[in-house]
CSV table of C-alpha atoms in Angstrom, one decimal:
chain,number,residue,atom,x,y,z
A,1,MET,CA,134.6,126.1,102.0
A,2,ILE,CA,131.5,124.9,100.1
A,3,ILE,CA,131.3,121.4,98.6
A,4,PRO,CA,128.2,119.6,97.3
A,5,HIS,CA,127.2,116.6,99.4
A,6,GLY,CA,127.2,114.4,96.4
A,7,THR,CA,131.0,114.9,96.0
A,8,PHE,CA,131.8,112.7,98.9
A,9,ILE,CA,128.6,111.2,100.2
A,10,THR,CA,126.8,108.1,98.8
A,11,LEU,CA,123.5,106.6,100.0
A,12,SER,CA,122.4,103.1,99.1
A,13,PRO,CA,119.1,102.5,100.9
A,14,VAL,CA,117.5,99.1,101.4
A,15,VAL,CA,113.7,98.9,101.6
A,16,HIS,CA,111.5,96.1,103.0
A,17,GLN,CA,111.5,93.0,100.9
A,18,VAL,CA,107.7,93.2,100.3
A,19,CYS,CA,108.2,96.1,98.0
A,20,SER,CA,110.2,93.9,95.6
A,21,SER,CA,108.1,90.7,96.2
A,22,ASP,CA,105.5,88.9,94.1
A,23,PHE,CA,102.8,90.4,96.2
A,24,VAL,CA,103.1,93.8,94.5
A,25,THR,CA,103.4,92.6,90.9
A,26,ASP,CA,100.9,93.1,88.2
A,27,LYS,CA,100.4,89.3,87.8
A,28,TRP,CA,99.5,88.9,91.5
A,29,LEU,CA,97.2,91.8,91.4
A,30,LEU,CA,95.4,90.4,88.4
A,31,ILE,CA,94.8,87.1,90.2
A,32,MET,CA,93.5,89.0,93.2
A,33,GLN,CA,91.2,91.0,91.0
A,34,ASN,CA,89.7,87.9,89.4
A,35,SER,CA,89.4,85.9,92.6
A,36,LYS,CA,86.4,87.7,94.1
A,37,ILE,CA,83.2,85.9,95.1
A,38,LYS,CA,79.6,87.0,94.9
A,39,ALA,CA,77.3,88.2,97.7
A,40,ASN,CA,80.0,88.3,100.4
A,41,SER,CA,81.7,91.6,101.0
A,42,ALA,CA,83.3,90.3,104.2
A,43,ASP,CA,85.4,87.6,102.5
A,44,TRP,CA,89.2,88.1,102.4
A,45,ARG,CA,89.2,87.4,98.7
A,46,ASN,CA,87.0,90.4,98.1
A,47,LYS,CA,89.3,92.7,100.0
A,48,ALA,CA,92.7,91.4,98.8
A,49,PHE,CA,92.8,93.2,95.5
A,50,SER,CA,92.3,96.7,97.0
A,51,THR,CA,94.7,95.9,99.9
A,52,PHE,CA,97.6,94.7,97.7
A,53,SER,CA,97.0,97.4,95.1
A,54,LEU,CA,97.3,100.0,97.9
A,55,LEU,CA,100.5,98.3,99.2
A,56,SER,CA,102.0,98.3,95.7
A,57,ASN,CA,101.2,102.0,95.3
A,58,LEU,CA,102.6,102.9,98.7
A,59,CYS,CA,105.8,101.0,97.8
A,60,GLN,CA,106.1,103.0,94.6
A,61,LEU,CA,105.4,106.2,96.4
A,62,ALA,CA,108.0,105.4,99.1
A,63,ASN,CA,110.6,104.6,96.4
A,64,LYS,CA,110.0,107.8,94.5
A,65,THR,CA,110.1,109.8,97.7
A,66,ILE,CA,113.4,108.2,98.7
A,67,ASN,CA,115.0,108.8,95.3
A,68,ASP,CA,113.8,112.4,95.1
A,69,ALA,CA,114.9,113.2,98.7
A,70,ILE,CA,118.4,111.7,98.1
A,71,HIS,CA,118.8,113.6,94.8
A,72,HIS,CA,117.9,116.9,96.4
A,73,PHE,CA,120.1,116.2,99.5
A,74,LEU,CA,123.2,115.3,97.4
A,75,LEU,CA,122.9,118.6,95.5
A,76,GLN,CA,122.9,120.6,98.8
A,77,PRO,CA,126.2,122.2,99.8
A,78,PHE,CA,128.4,121.2,102.7
A,79,ILE,CA,129.7,124.3,104.3
A,80,ALA,CA,132.7,124.5,106.7
A,81,SER,CA,134.6,127.6,107.8
A,82,ASN,CA,137.9,125.6,107.8
A,83,ALA,CA,139.2,122.2,107.0
A,84,LEU,CA,138.0,119.6,109.4
A,85,ASN,CA,139.9,116.8,111.0
A,86,GLU,CA,138.5,113.3,110.6
A,87,SER,CA,136.9,113.1,114.0
A,88,ASP,CA,135.1,116.4,113.7
A,89,PHE,CA,134.1,115.5,110.1
A,90,ASP,CA,132.5,112.2,111.3
A,91,VAL,CA,130.5,113.9,114.0
A,92,GLN,CA,129.2,116.7,111.8
A,93,LEU,CA,128.3,114.3,108.9
A,94,SER,CA,126.5,111.9,111.3
A,95,ALA,CA,124.4,114.8,112.6
A,96,ILE,CA,123.5,116.1,109.1
A,97,LEU,CA,122.5,112.6,107.9
A,98,ASP,CA,120.4,111.8,111.0
A,99,GLN,CA,118.5,115.1,110.4
A,100,PHE,CA,118.0,114.2,106.7
A,101,PHE,CA,116.7,110.7,107.5
A,102,GLN,CA,114.3,111.8,110.2
A,103,SER,CA,112.9,114.7,108.2
A,104,THR,CA,112.4,112.6,105.1
A,105,ILE,CA,110.6,109.8,107.0
A,106,LEU,CA,108.5,112.4,108.9
A,107,TYR,CA,107.4,114.0,105.6
A,108,PHE,CA,106.3,110.7,104.2
A,109,GLY,CA,104.5,109.7,107.4
A,110,LEU,CA,102.5,113.0,107.2
A,111,LEU,CA,101.5,112.3,103.6
A,112,VAL,CA,100.0,108.9,104.7
A,113,GLU,CA,98.3,110.3,107.8
A,114,THR,CA,96.8,113.1,105.7
A,115,GLU,CA,95.3,110.6,103.3
A,116,GLN,CA,93.8,108.6,106.3
A,117,ILE,CA,92.3,111.8,107.8
A,118,LEU,CA,90.7,112.8,104.5
A,119,THR,CA,89.3,109.3,104.1
A,120,GLN,CA,87.9,109.3,107.6
A,121,ILE,CA,86.3,112.7,107.1
A,122,ASP,CA,84.8,112.2,103.6
A,123,GLN,CA,84.2,108.4,103.8
A,124,PRO,CA,84.0,108.1,100.0
A,125,TYR,CA,82.0,105.2,98.5
A,126,SER,CA,84.5,102.5,97.7
A,127,GLY,CA,82.3,100.5,95.3
A,128,VAL,CA,81.1,96.9,95.5
A,129,ASP,CA,83.5,94.5,97.1
A,130,GLY,CA,82.3,91.3,95.6
A,131,ASP,CA,81.6,90.1,92.1
A,132,GLY,CA,78.1,91.5,91.4
A,133,GLU,CA,77.3,91.7,95.1
A,134,GLU,CA,73.8,92.2,96.3
A,135,LEU,CA,73.2,93.8,99.7
A,136,PHE,CA,70.4,92.6,102.0
A,137,GLU,CA,68.6,94.4,104.8
A,138,GLU,CA,70.5,92.9,107.7
A,139,GLU,CA,73.8,93.8,106.1
A,140,ASN,CA,73.0,97.5,105.9
A,141,PRO,CA,70.5,98.9,108.4
A,142,ILE,CA,70.7,102.4,107.0
A,143,GLY,CA,68.8,102.2,103.7
A,144,ILE,CA,65.4,101.8,102.0
A,145,PHE,CA,64.5,98.3,100.9
A,146,ALA,CA,62.0,96.9,98.5
A,147,THR,CA,60.1,93.6,99.0
A,148,ASP,CA,59.8,91.0,96.3
A,149,LYS,CA,56.2,89.8,96.6
A,150,THR,CA,57.0,86.4,94.9
A,151,ASN,CA,59.4,85.3,97.6
A,152,ASN,CA,59.0,88.0,100.2
A,153,ARG,CA,62.7,88.8,99.9
A,154,LYS,CA,63.9,92.3,100.7
A,155,THR,CA,66.6,93.9,98.6
A,156,VAL,CA,68.2,97.3,98.6
A,157,LYS,CA,66.4,100.1,96.8
A,158,LEU,CA,68.1,103.2,98.2
A,159,VAL,CA,71.2,102.9,100.3
A,160,PHE,CA,73.4,105.1,102.3
A,161,ASN,CA,76.7,103.4,101.5
A,162,LEU,CA,78.9,102.7,104.6
A,163,THR,CA,82.6,102.3,104.3
A,164,GLY,CA,84.4,99.3,105.7
A,165,PRO,CA,82.7,96.1,106.8
A,166,ARG,CA,79.0,96.2,105.9
A,167,THR,CA,77.9,93.0,107.7
A,168,THR,CA,76.3,94.1,111.0
A,169,LYS,CA,75.0,90.8,112.2
A,170,SER,CA,75.9,90.3,115.9
A,171,THR,CA,77.5,87.0,115.1
A,172,TYR,CA,80.0,88.7,112.7
A,173,PHE,CA,80.3,92.4,113.3
A,174,ASN,CA,78.4,95.1,115.2
A,175,CYS,CA,80.3,98.3,114.3
A,176,ILE,CA,79.3,100.9,111.7
A,177,CYS,CA,82.1,103.0,110.3
A,178,ALA,CA,79.9,106.0,109.8
A,179,PHE,CA,79.8,106.2,113.6
A,180,ASN,CA,83.1,104.7,114.6
A,181,ILE,CA,86.2,105.1,112.4
A,182,SER,CA,88.1,102.5,114.4
A,183,CYS,CA,85.9,99.6,113.3
A,184,GLN,CA,87.8,96.5,112.5
A,185,VAL,CA,87.3,92.8,112.3
A,186,PRO,CA,89.6,89.9,111.5
A,187,ALA,CA,89.7,89.0,107.9
A,188,ARG,CA,88.1,85.6,107.1
A,189,ILE,CA,87.4,83.2,104.3
A,190,TYR,CA,83.7,82.3,104.1
A,191,GLU,CA,81.5,79.7,102.4
A,192,ILE,CA,78.1,80.9,101.2
A,193,ASP,CA,75.2,78.5,102.1
A,194,GLN,CA,72.1,79.1,100.1
A,195,ALA,CA,70.6,75.7,100.3
A,196,TRP,CA,68.0,76.1,103.1
A,197,ALA,CA,67.3,79.9,103.2
A,198,GLN,CA,66.1,82.6,100.9
A,199,THR,CA,68.9,84.9,102.2
A,200,PRO,CA,72.4,83.4,101.9
A,201,THR,CA,74.2,82.7,105.1
A,202,LEU,CA,77.9,82.8,105.7
A,203,LYS,CA,79.9,79.9,107.1
A,204,GLU,CA,83.4,80.8,108.4
A,205,LEU,CA,86.0,78.5,106.9
A,206,TYR,CA,89.3,80.2,107.9
A,207,LYS,CA,90.4,83.3,109.9
A,208,VAL,CA,93.4,84.9,108.2
A,209,PRO,CA,96.2,85.6,110.8
A,210,GLY,CA,97.3,89.2,111.0
A,211,SER,CA,94.8,90.5,108.5
A,212,VAL,CA,91.9,92.8,109.4
A,213,VAL,CA,89.0,94.5,107.6
A,214,SER,CA,88.5,98.1,108.6
A,215,CYS,CA,86.7,101.2,107.5
A,216,SER,CA,88.8,101.8,104.4
A,217,ALA,CA,91.4,100.0,102.3
A,218,THR,CA,94.1,102.2,103.9
A,219,ASN,CA,93.0,101.4,107.5
A,220,SER,CA,92.6,97.7,106.6
A,221,LEU,CA,96.2,97.6,105.3
A,222,MET,CA,97.7,99.7,108.1
A,223,LEU,CA,96.2,97.6,110.9
A,224,SER,CA,97.2,94.3,109.4
A,225,THR,CA,100.6,92.5,109.4
A,226,LEU,CA,102.5,90.5,106.8
A,227,GLU,CA,103.0,87.5,109.1
A,228,CYS,CA,100.8,85.3,106.8
A,229,TYR,CA,103.0,85.8,103.8
A,230,TYR,CA,106.3,84.6,105.3
A,231,LEU,CA,108.1,81.4,104.7
A,232,HIS,CA,107.2,78.6,107.2
A,233,SER,CA,103.8,80.2,107.7
A,234,ASP,CA,100.8,77.8,107.6
A,235,CYS,CA,98.6,80.6,106.4
A,236,LEU,CA,99.9,81.2,102.9
A,237,PRO,CA,99.3,77.7,101.5
A,238,ILE,CA,95.8,77.8,102.8
A,239,LEU,CA,95.1,81.2,101.3
A,240,MET,CA,96.6,80.2,98.0
A,241,ASP,CA,94.4,77.1,97.9
A,242,PHE,CA,91.1,79.1,98.5
A,243,THR,CA,92.2,81.8,96.1
A,244,LYS,CA,93.2,79.3,93.3
A,245,LYS,CA,89.9,77.5,93.4
A,246,GLN,CA,87.9,80.7,93.1
A,247,TYR,CA,90.3,82.1,90.4
A,248,PHE,CA,90.0,79.0,88.3
A,249,TYR,CA,86.3,79.1,88.7
A,250,ASN,CA,86.0,82.8,87.6
A,251,VAL,CA,88.5,82.8,84.7
A,252,LYS,CA,88.2,80.8,81.5
A,253,SER,CA,91.9,80.5,80.7
A,254,PRO,CA,93.6,81.0,84.0
A,255,VAL,CA,97.3,81.7,84.3
A,256,TRP,CA,98.4,80.9,87.9
A,257,LEU,CA,101.3,82.4,89.8
A,258,VAL,CA,103.2,80.5,92.4
A,259,VAL,CA,104.2,83.3,94.7
A,260,ARG,CA,107.5,83.3,96.6
A,261,PRO,CA,107.0,83.9,100.3
A,262,LEU,CA,108.8,86.5,102.3
A,263,VAL,CA,111.9,85.4,104.2
A,264,TYR,CA,112.6,86.9,107.6
A,265,ASN,CA,116.2,87.4,108.7
A,266,SER,CA,116.6,89.3,112.0
A,267,THR,CA,120.1,90.4,111.1
A,268,SER,CA,119.0,92.1,107.9
A,269,SER,CA,115.5,93.3,108.8
A,270,ARG,CA,114.4,95.5,111.6
A,271,PHE,CA,110.7,94.7,111.0
A,272,PRO,CA,109.6,91.3,112.4
A,273,PRO,CA,106.7,89.5,110.6
A,274,ASN,CA,104.1,90.4,113.3
A,275,ILE,CA,104.8,94.2,113.2
A,276,SER,CA,101.9,96.3,111.9
A,277,ILE,CA,102.2,97.4,108.2
A,278,SER,CA,101.6,101.0,109.4
A,279,LYS,CA,105.0,101.0,111.2
A,280,ILE,CA,106.7,99.7,108.0
A,281,ILE,CA,104.9,102.3,105.8
A,282,LYS,CA,105.5,105.2,108.2
A,283,ASN,CA,109.2,104.4,108.2
A,284,MET,CA,109.0,104.7,104.4
A,285,THR,CA,109.7,100.9,104.2
A,286,ILE,CA,113.4,101.7,104.9
A,287,GLU,CA,115.4,98.9,106.4
A,288,ARG,CA,118.7,100.9,106.4
A,289,TRP,CA,120.1,103.9,104.5
A,290,ASN,CA,123.7,102.6,104.1
A,291,PRO,CA,125.4,106.0,104.1
A,292,SER,CA,129.1,106.3,103.1
A,293,TYR,CA,131.2,109.4,103.5
A,294,PRO,CA,135.0,108.5,103.5
A,295,TYR,CA,137.2,111.2,104.9
A,296,ASP,CA,139.8,110.8,102.2
A,297,GLN,CA,137.2,111.5,99.5
A,298,PHE,CA,136.2,114.7,101.4
A,299,TYR,CA,139.8,115.7,101.8
A,300,LYS,CA,140.4,115.1,98.1
A,301,SER,CA,137.3,117.2,97.2
A,302,CYS,CA,138.5,120.2,99.2
A,303,ALA,CA,142.2,120.0,98.3
A,304,PRO,CA,143.1,123.2,96.4
A,305,SER,CA,144.8,123.0,93.0
A,306,PHE,CA,146.9,126.1,93.9
A,307,CYS,CA,147.4,128.3,96.9
A,308,THR,CA,147.8,132.0,97.6
A,309,TYR,CA,149.4,133.5,100.7
A,310,SER,CA,150.5,136.8,102.1
A,311,LYS,CA,153.8,137.7,103.7
A,312,ARG,CA,154.7,140.8,105.7
A,313,VAL,CA,157.9,142.5,104.5
A,314,HIS,CA,159.7,145.6,105.7
A,315,ILE,CA,159.4,148.5,103.2
A,316,LYS,CA,162.2,151.2,103.3
A,317,THR,CA,161.3,154.8,103.9
A,318,ILE,CA,162.2,157.6,101.4
A,319,ALA,CA,165.2,158.6,103.6
A,320,GLU,CA,166.5,155.0,103.6
A,321,VAL,CA,166.1,154.7,99.8
A,322,ILE,CA,168.1,158.0,99.3
A,323,ILE,CA,170.8,156.8,101.7
A,324,THR,CA,171.0,153.5,99.8
A,325,MET,CA,171.3,155.2,96.5
A,326,ILE,CA,174.0,157.6,97.7
A,327,SER,CA,175.9,154.6,99.1
A,328,MET,CA,175.6,152.8,95.8
A,329,ILE,CA,176.8,155.9,93.8
A,330,GLY,CA,179.7,156.5,96.3
A,331,GLY,CA,180.7,152.9,95.9
A,332,LEU,CA,180.8,153.1,92.2
A,333,ILE,CA,182.9,156.4,92.2
A,334,PHE,CA,185.3,154.8,94.7
A,335,SER,CA,185.7,151.7,92.5
A,336,LEU,CA,186.4,153.9,89.4
């Protein structure tokens, strides 16, 4: 008996709410892109666009992977040597679906891990983080710098670009990604003070809960959490205030978006707000698969429209046939 899975199985997966939230929309990404500040690669506002862009892309990739996997699975045949009773049917279908769920999630997790490994090995240049950012000697010790004779200020002439956080001042960060791929530092909002020094100094205004800056956009996202973006979080209004001020400063005709925060419900979500984003992504953002495979639908699918059967009957020998014929002839003669 061979029946396609799609004949009696339906799957209605539910993914993490962030993948349908304002935080992955084009409007939000445009605001993040235009909220960067100058001369400060360490600021959260300079990292937010790449982080949320990556999150949006991963949500789209997860959604496509889920749809493709389900489409392929439903086309595959269900094979049984004989009709199953309801109990055996439930056991067998549960095992088949569990294997499908695990293999699909494992495949997606391997894709993400492969990208991380390639990024760690190649360490590609990710470009300037700020808006027209200028690097100074203390921010990148691996480089060649030129001195401006008018103000004795050193600026970069030739630089070996380092991925991840570039600031190596001991008061902020003392890890270089070229030597340590696990570098990370809490994401912060800074204020640039240029009043009393030739080289701008950074004044920390706010540390963003759950957000880190690491050696790549992928690592920064994976090591962070979404706790700041949930309802009742004190963090989101503060971030929106800093972002809005910078966005309105950078854009001539700004169009602001009031983002709707995420809402956590422990009965409908298996991912608490403080869980790392890597665990959400490596589970393909799946909250639940919602499989349905009613036995009556299966029984209806395999019910035959007609039946054939065989029956053993006794076949007379030649002698028996001759005797029968003689008896019939004798009977006819006698009756005449």
